[in-house]
Amino acid sequence: HEMDWRANRFAGAAIVSELHIDFETFSRVELSDKGLDNYASDPSTGVHCMAYAFDEGTVDLWVPGMMSPDALEHVESGGTVIAHNAAFELAIWNKVCVPKYGWPELKVEQMRCTMAMSYAMALPGSLENASAALGVARPHDHPRSCGGF
């Protein structure tokens, strides 16, 4: 059984300004057919893993069954969370992780969407194509990513 996430707090932690997250999920529901809300709300929808990093730090990987990530205190305190297609990450956080793992609610006001930022700069919306247009490595090429699901 997963430990209460509050037990993962530690004194003297550096103040963090931004948390980057990326969920990999599964479901019997087809996202493209049923839409995000139906996908995220379906009882069969679950999380394979969540890759996350604070600011420009090392990418960590959380999988169900592990102690909850230290990212939860950041969210509970109202910290900024960055994601590509932030609506998806927000829905999975609130409709899957809050009820299943007891995580704190993530508010829309806390979210920043790199897909929206890409569109605002006339870049492609997909993470793979935006990365290619900018000449940077694809995010799922990172050795600690959970993009293999």
PDB file of C-alpha atoms in Angstrom:
ATOM      1  CA  HIS A   1       0.000   0.000   0.000  1.00  0.00           C
ATOM      2  CA  GLU A   2       1.279   3.422  -0.915  1.00  0.00           C
ATOM      3  CA  MET A   3       2.520   5.607   1.937  1.00  0.00           C
ATOM      4  CA  ASP A   4       0.774   8.882   2.647  1.00  0.00           C
ATOM      5  CA  TRP A   5       2.462  11.453   0.403  1.00  0.00           C
ATOM      6  CA  ARG A   6       2.914  13.860   3.305  1.00  0.00           C
ATOM      7  CA  ALA A   7       5.434  11.406   4.811  1.00  0.00           C
ATOM      8  CA  ASN A   8       7.744  12.206   1.899  1.00  0.00           C
ATOM      9  CA  ARG A   9       8.341  15.820   3.013  1.00  0.00           C
ATOM     10  CA  PHE A  10      11.813  16.720   4.165  1.00  0.00           C
ATOM     11  CA  ALA A  11      13.115  19.745   6.045  1.00  0.00           C
ATOM     12  CA  GLY A  12      15.521  22.167   4.464  1.00  0.00           C
ATOM     13  CA  ALA A  13      14.401  21.538   0.878  1.00  0.00           C
ATOM     14  CA  ALA A  14      15.302  24.196  -1.653  1.00  0.00           C
ATOM     15  CA  ILE A  15      12.452  26.363  -2.861  1.00  0.00           C
ATOM     16  CA  VAL A  16      11.434  25.170  -6.301  1.00  0.00           C
ATOM     17  CA  SER A  17       9.720  27.413  -8.787  1.00  0.00           C
ATOM     18  CA  GLU A  18       8.567  25.029 -11.539  1.00  0.00           C
ATOM     19  CA  LEU A  19       7.631  21.379 -11.781  1.00  0.00           C
ATOM     20  CA  HIS A  20       7.624  19.638 -15.185  1.00  0.00           C
ATOM     21  CA  ILE A  21       5.407  16.530 -15.541  1.00  0.00           C
ATOM     22  CA  ASP A  22       4.581  13.920 -18.189  1.00  0.00           C
ATOM     23  CA  PHE A  23       2.171  11.013 -17.615  1.00  0.00           C
ATOM     24  CA  GLU A  24       2.042   7.786 -19.594  1.00  0.00           C
ATOM     25  CA  THR A  25      -1.378   6.178 -19.224  1.00  0.00           C
ATOM     26  CA  PHE A  26      -3.568   3.246 -20.264  1.00  0.00           C
ATOM     27  CA  SER A  27      -7.316   2.708 -20.606  1.00  0.00           C
ATOM     28  CA  ARG A  28      -9.972   0.584 -22.284  1.00  0.00           C
ATOM     29  CA  VAL A  29     -11.352   3.907 -23.581  1.00  0.00           C
ATOM     30  CA  GLU A  30      -9.902   5.310 -26.796  1.00  0.00           C
ATOM     31  CA  LEU A  31      -8.940   8.935 -26.143  1.00  0.00           C
ATOM     32  CA  SER A  32      -9.432  10.045 -29.749  1.00  0.00           C
ATOM     33  CA  ASP A  33     -12.946   8.533 -29.882  1.00  0.00           C
ATOM     34  CA  LYS A  34     -14.328   9.527 -26.492  1.00  0.00           C
ATOM     35  CA  GLY A  35     -12.493  12.755 -25.617  1.00  0.00           C
ATOM     36  CA  LEU A  36     -10.288  13.708 -22.693  1.00  0.00           C
ATOM     37  CA  ASP A  37     -12.906  13.975 -19.933  1.00  0.00           C
ATOM     38  CA  ASN A  38     -14.425  10.559 -20.730  1.00  0.00           C
ATOM     39  CA  TYR A  39     -10.940   9.026 -21.012  1.00  0.00           C
ATOM     40  CA  ALA A  40      -9.677  10.438 -17.723  1.00  0.00           C
ATOM     41  CA  SER A  41     -12.933   9.677 -15.865  1.00  0.00           C
ATOM     42  CA  ASP A  42     -13.185   6.049 -16.970  1.00  0.00           C
ATOM     43  CA  PRO A  43     -12.467   3.565 -14.146  1.00  0.00           C
ATOM     44  CA  SER A  44     -10.165   1.568 -16.458  1.00  0.00           C
ATOM     45  CA  THR A  45      -7.839   4.539 -16.967  1.00  0.00           C
ATOM     46  CA  GLY A  46      -4.612   4.303 -15.030  1.00  0.00           C
ATOM     47  CA  VAL A  47      -1.069   5.586 -14.918  1.00  0.00           C
ATOM     48  CA  HIS A  48       1.926   3.568 -16.104  1.00  0.00           C
ATOM     49  CA  CYS A  49       4.288   6.249 -14.820  1.00  0.00           C
ATOM     50  CA  MET A  50       4.951   9.947 -14.424  1.00  0.00           C
ATOM     51  CA  ALA A  51       8.260  11.515 -15.386  1.00  0.00           C
ATOM     52  CA  TYR A  52       8.903  14.734 -13.499  1.00  0.00           C
ATOM     53  CA  ALA A  53      11.624  17.259 -12.812  1.00  0.00           C
ATOM     54  CA  PHE A  54      11.982  20.418 -10.779  1.00  0.00           C
ATOM     55  CA  ASP A  55      13.247  23.424 -12.720  1.00  0.00           C
ATOM     56  CA  GLU A  56      16.197  22.210 -14.837  1.00  0.00           C
ATOM     57  CA  GLY A  57      17.001  19.309 -12.482  1.00  0.00           C
ATOM     58  CA  THR A  58      17.270  15.591 -13.006  1.00  0.00           C
ATOM     59  CA  VAL A  59      14.233  13.769 -14.371  1.00  0.00           C
ATOM     60  CA  ASP A  60      12.715  11.374 -11.837  1.00  0.00           C
ATOM     61  CA  LEU A  61      10.265   8.593 -12.509  1.00  0.00           C
ATOM     62  CA  TRP A  62       7.243   7.687 -10.395  1.00  0.00           C
ATOM     63  CA  VAL A  63       5.249   4.494 -10.890  1.00  0.00           C
ATOM     64  CA  PRO A  64       2.190   3.348  -8.936  1.00  0.00           C
ATOM     65  CA  GLY A  65       3.223   1.458  -5.835  1.00  0.00           C
ATOM     66  CA  MET A  66       6.191   3.713  -5.131  1.00  0.00           C
ATOM     67  CA  MET A  67       6.095   6.282  -2.380  1.00  0.00           C
ATOM     68  CA  SER A  68       4.341   9.314  -3.821  1.00  0.00           C
ATOM     69  CA  PRO A  69       6.656  11.826  -5.479  1.00  0.00           C
ATOM     70  CA  ASP A  70       7.944  14.911  -3.701  1.00  0.00           C
ATOM     71  CA  ALA A  71       6.126  16.875  -6.396  1.00  0.00           C
ATOM     72  CA  LEU A  72       2.936  16.692  -4.340  1.00  0.00           C
ATOM     73  CA  GLU A  73       4.012  19.262  -1.778  1.00  0.00           C
ATOM     74  CA  HIS A  74       4.853  21.634  -4.636  1.00  0.00           C
ATOM     75  CA  VAL A  75       1.342  21.225  -6.048  1.00  0.00           C
ATOM     76  CA  GLU A  76      -0.365  21.536  -2.670  1.00  0.00           C
ATOM     77  CA  SER A  77       1.497  24.797  -1.998  1.00  0.00           C
ATOM     78  CA  GLY A  78       0.247  26.249  -5.305  1.00  0.00           C
ATOM     79  CA  GLY A  79       3.490  25.849  -7.251  1.00  0.00           C
ATOM     80  CA  THR A  80       3.672  26.146 -11.033  1.00  0.00           C
ATOM     81  CA  VAL A  81       3.392  22.937 -13.082  1.00  0.00           C
ATOM     82  CA  ILE A  82       4.531  22.786 -16.716  1.00  0.00           C
ATOM     83  CA  ALA A  83       3.438  20.163 -19.242  1.00  0.00           C
ATOM     84  CA  HIS A  84       3.078  19.707 -22.973  1.00  0.00           C
ATOM     85  CA  ASN A  85      -0.676  19.516 -23.626  1.00  0.00           C
ATOM     86  CA  ALA A  86      -1.314  20.550 -20.030  1.00  0.00           C
ATOM     87  CA  ALA A  87      -5.040  19.755 -20.256  1.00  0.00           C
ATOM     88  CA  PHE A  88      -4.179  16.041 -20.455  1.00  0.00           C
ATOM     89  CA  GLU A  89      -1.801  16.091 -17.483  1.00  0.00           C
ATOM     90  CA  LEU A  90      -4.299  18.155 -15.455  1.00  0.00           C
ATOM     91  CA  ALA A  91      -7.120  15.687 -16.188  1.00  0.00           C
ATOM     92  CA  ILE A  92      -5.016  12.627 -15.340  1.00  0.00           C
ATOM     93  CA  TRP A  93      -3.709  14.235 -12.151  1.00  0.00           C
ATOM     94  CA  ASN A  94      -7.183  15.220 -10.897  1.00  0.00           C
ATOM     95  CA  LYS A  95      -9.353  12.394 -12.237  1.00  0.00           C
ATOM     96  CA  VAL A  96      -6.955   9.485 -11.730  1.00  0.00           C
ATOM     97  CA  CYS A  97      -4.240  10.356  -9.203  1.00  0.00           C
ATOM     98  CA  VAL A  98      -6.347  12.387  -6.764  1.00  0.00           C
ATOM     99  CA  PRO A  99      -8.948   9.630  -6.193  1.00  0.00           C
ATOM    100  CA  LYS A 100      -6.631   6.610  -6.559  1.00  0.00           C
ATOM    101  CA  TYR A 101      -3.556   7.856  -4.687  1.00  0.00           C
ATOM    102  CA  GLY A 102      -4.877  10.679  -2.492  1.00  0.00           C
ATOM    103  CA  TRP A 103      -2.861  13.374  -4.267  1.00  0.00           C
ATOM    104  CA  PRO A 104      -3.763  17.045  -3.728  1.00  0.00           C
ATOM    105  CA  GLU A 105      -5.899  18.747  -6.367  1.00  0.00           C
ATOM    106  CA  LEU A 106      -3.968  20.467  -9.157  1.00  0.00           C
ATOM    107  CA  LYS A 107      -5.612  23.755 -10.105  1.00  0.00           C
ATOM    108  CA  VAL A 108      -5.789  24.997 -13.681  1.00  0.00           C
ATOM    109  CA  GLU A 109      -4.253  28.304 -12.533  1.00  0.00           C
ATOM    110  CA  GLN A 110      -1.066  26.421 -11.609  1.00  0.00           C
ATOM    111  CA  MET A 111      -0.600  24.981 -15.109  1.00  0.00           C
ATOM    112  CA  ARG A 112       1.572  26.257 -17.952  1.00  0.00           C
ATOM    113  CA  CYS A 113       1.254  24.538 -21.329  1.00  0.00           C
ATOM    114  CA  THR A 114       4.279  24.219 -23.606  1.00  0.00           C
ATOM    115  CA  MET A 115       2.009  23.167 -26.487  1.00  0.00           C
ATOM    116  CA  ALA A 116       0.195  26.502 -26.247  1.00  0.00           C
ATOM    117  CA  MET A 117       3.581  28.241 -26.015  1.00  0.00           C
ATOM    118  CA  SER A 118       4.706  26.412 -29.167  1.00  0.00           C
ATOM    119  CA  TYR A 119       1.622  27.529 -31.078  1.00  0.00           C
ATOM    120  CA  ALA A 120       2.113  31.105 -29.865  1.00  0.00           C
ATOM    121  CA  MET A 121       5.604  31.068 -31.418  1.00  0.00           C
ATOM    122  CA  ALA A 122       4.375  29.559 -34.732  1.00  0.00           C
ATOM    123  CA  LEU A 123       5.979  26.193 -33.931  1.00  0.00           C
ATOM    124  CA  PRO A 124       4.313  22.806 -34.473  1.00  0.00           C
ATOM    125  CA  GLY A 125       2.059  21.685 -31.643  1.00  0.00           C
ATOM    126  CA  SER A 126       3.351  18.145 -31.280  1.00  0.00           C
ATOM    127  CA  LEU A 127       6.269  17.768 -28.908  1.00  0.00           C
ATOM    128  CA  GLU A 128       8.227  15.693 -31.404  1.00  0.00           C
ATOM    129  CA  ASN A 129       7.794  18.201 -34.249  1.00  0.00           C
ATOM    130  CA  ALA A 130       8.389  21.263 -32.065  1.00  0.00           C
ATOM    131  CA  SER A 131      11.589  19.654 -30.751  1.00  0.00           C
ATOM    132  CA  ALA A 132      12.750  18.920 -34.302  1.00  0.00           C
ATOM    133  CA  ALA A 133      11.956  22.470 -35.422  1.00  0.00           C
ATOM    134  CA  LEU A 134      14.092  23.798 -32.574  1.00  0.00           C
ATOM    135  CA  GLY A 135      16.888  21.285 -33.199  1.00  0.00           C
ATOM    136  CA  VAL A 136      16.729  19.718 -29.738  1.00  0.00           C
ATOM    137  CA  ALA A 137      16.643  16.044 -28.730  1.00  0.00           C
ATOM    138  CA  ARG A 138      13.247  14.456 -28.571  1.00  0.00           C
ATOM    139  CA  PRO A 139      12.042  14.330 -24.937  1.00  0.00           C
ATOM    140  CA  HIS A 140      11.263  10.601 -25.024  1.00  0.00           C
ATOM    141  CA  ASP A 141      14.877   9.912 -25.958  1.00  0.00           C
ATOM    142  CA  HIS A 142      15.773  10.681 -22.346  1.00  0.00           C
ATOM    143  CA  PRO A 143      16.969   7.472 -20.647  1.00  0.00           C
ATOM    144  CA  ARG A 144      14.746   8.016 -17.568  1.00  0.00           C
ATOM    145  CA  SER A 145      11.548   8.724 -19.512  1.00  0.00           C
ATOM    146  CA  CYS A 146       8.563   6.407 -19.378  1.00  0.00           C
ATOM    147  CA  GLY A 147       7.834   6.867 -23.075  1.00  0.00           C
ATOM    148  CA  GLY A 148       8.279   3.169 -23.747  1.00  0.00           C
ATOM    149  CA  PHE A 149       4.697   2.460 -22.706  1.00  0.00           C
TER     150      PHE A 149
END
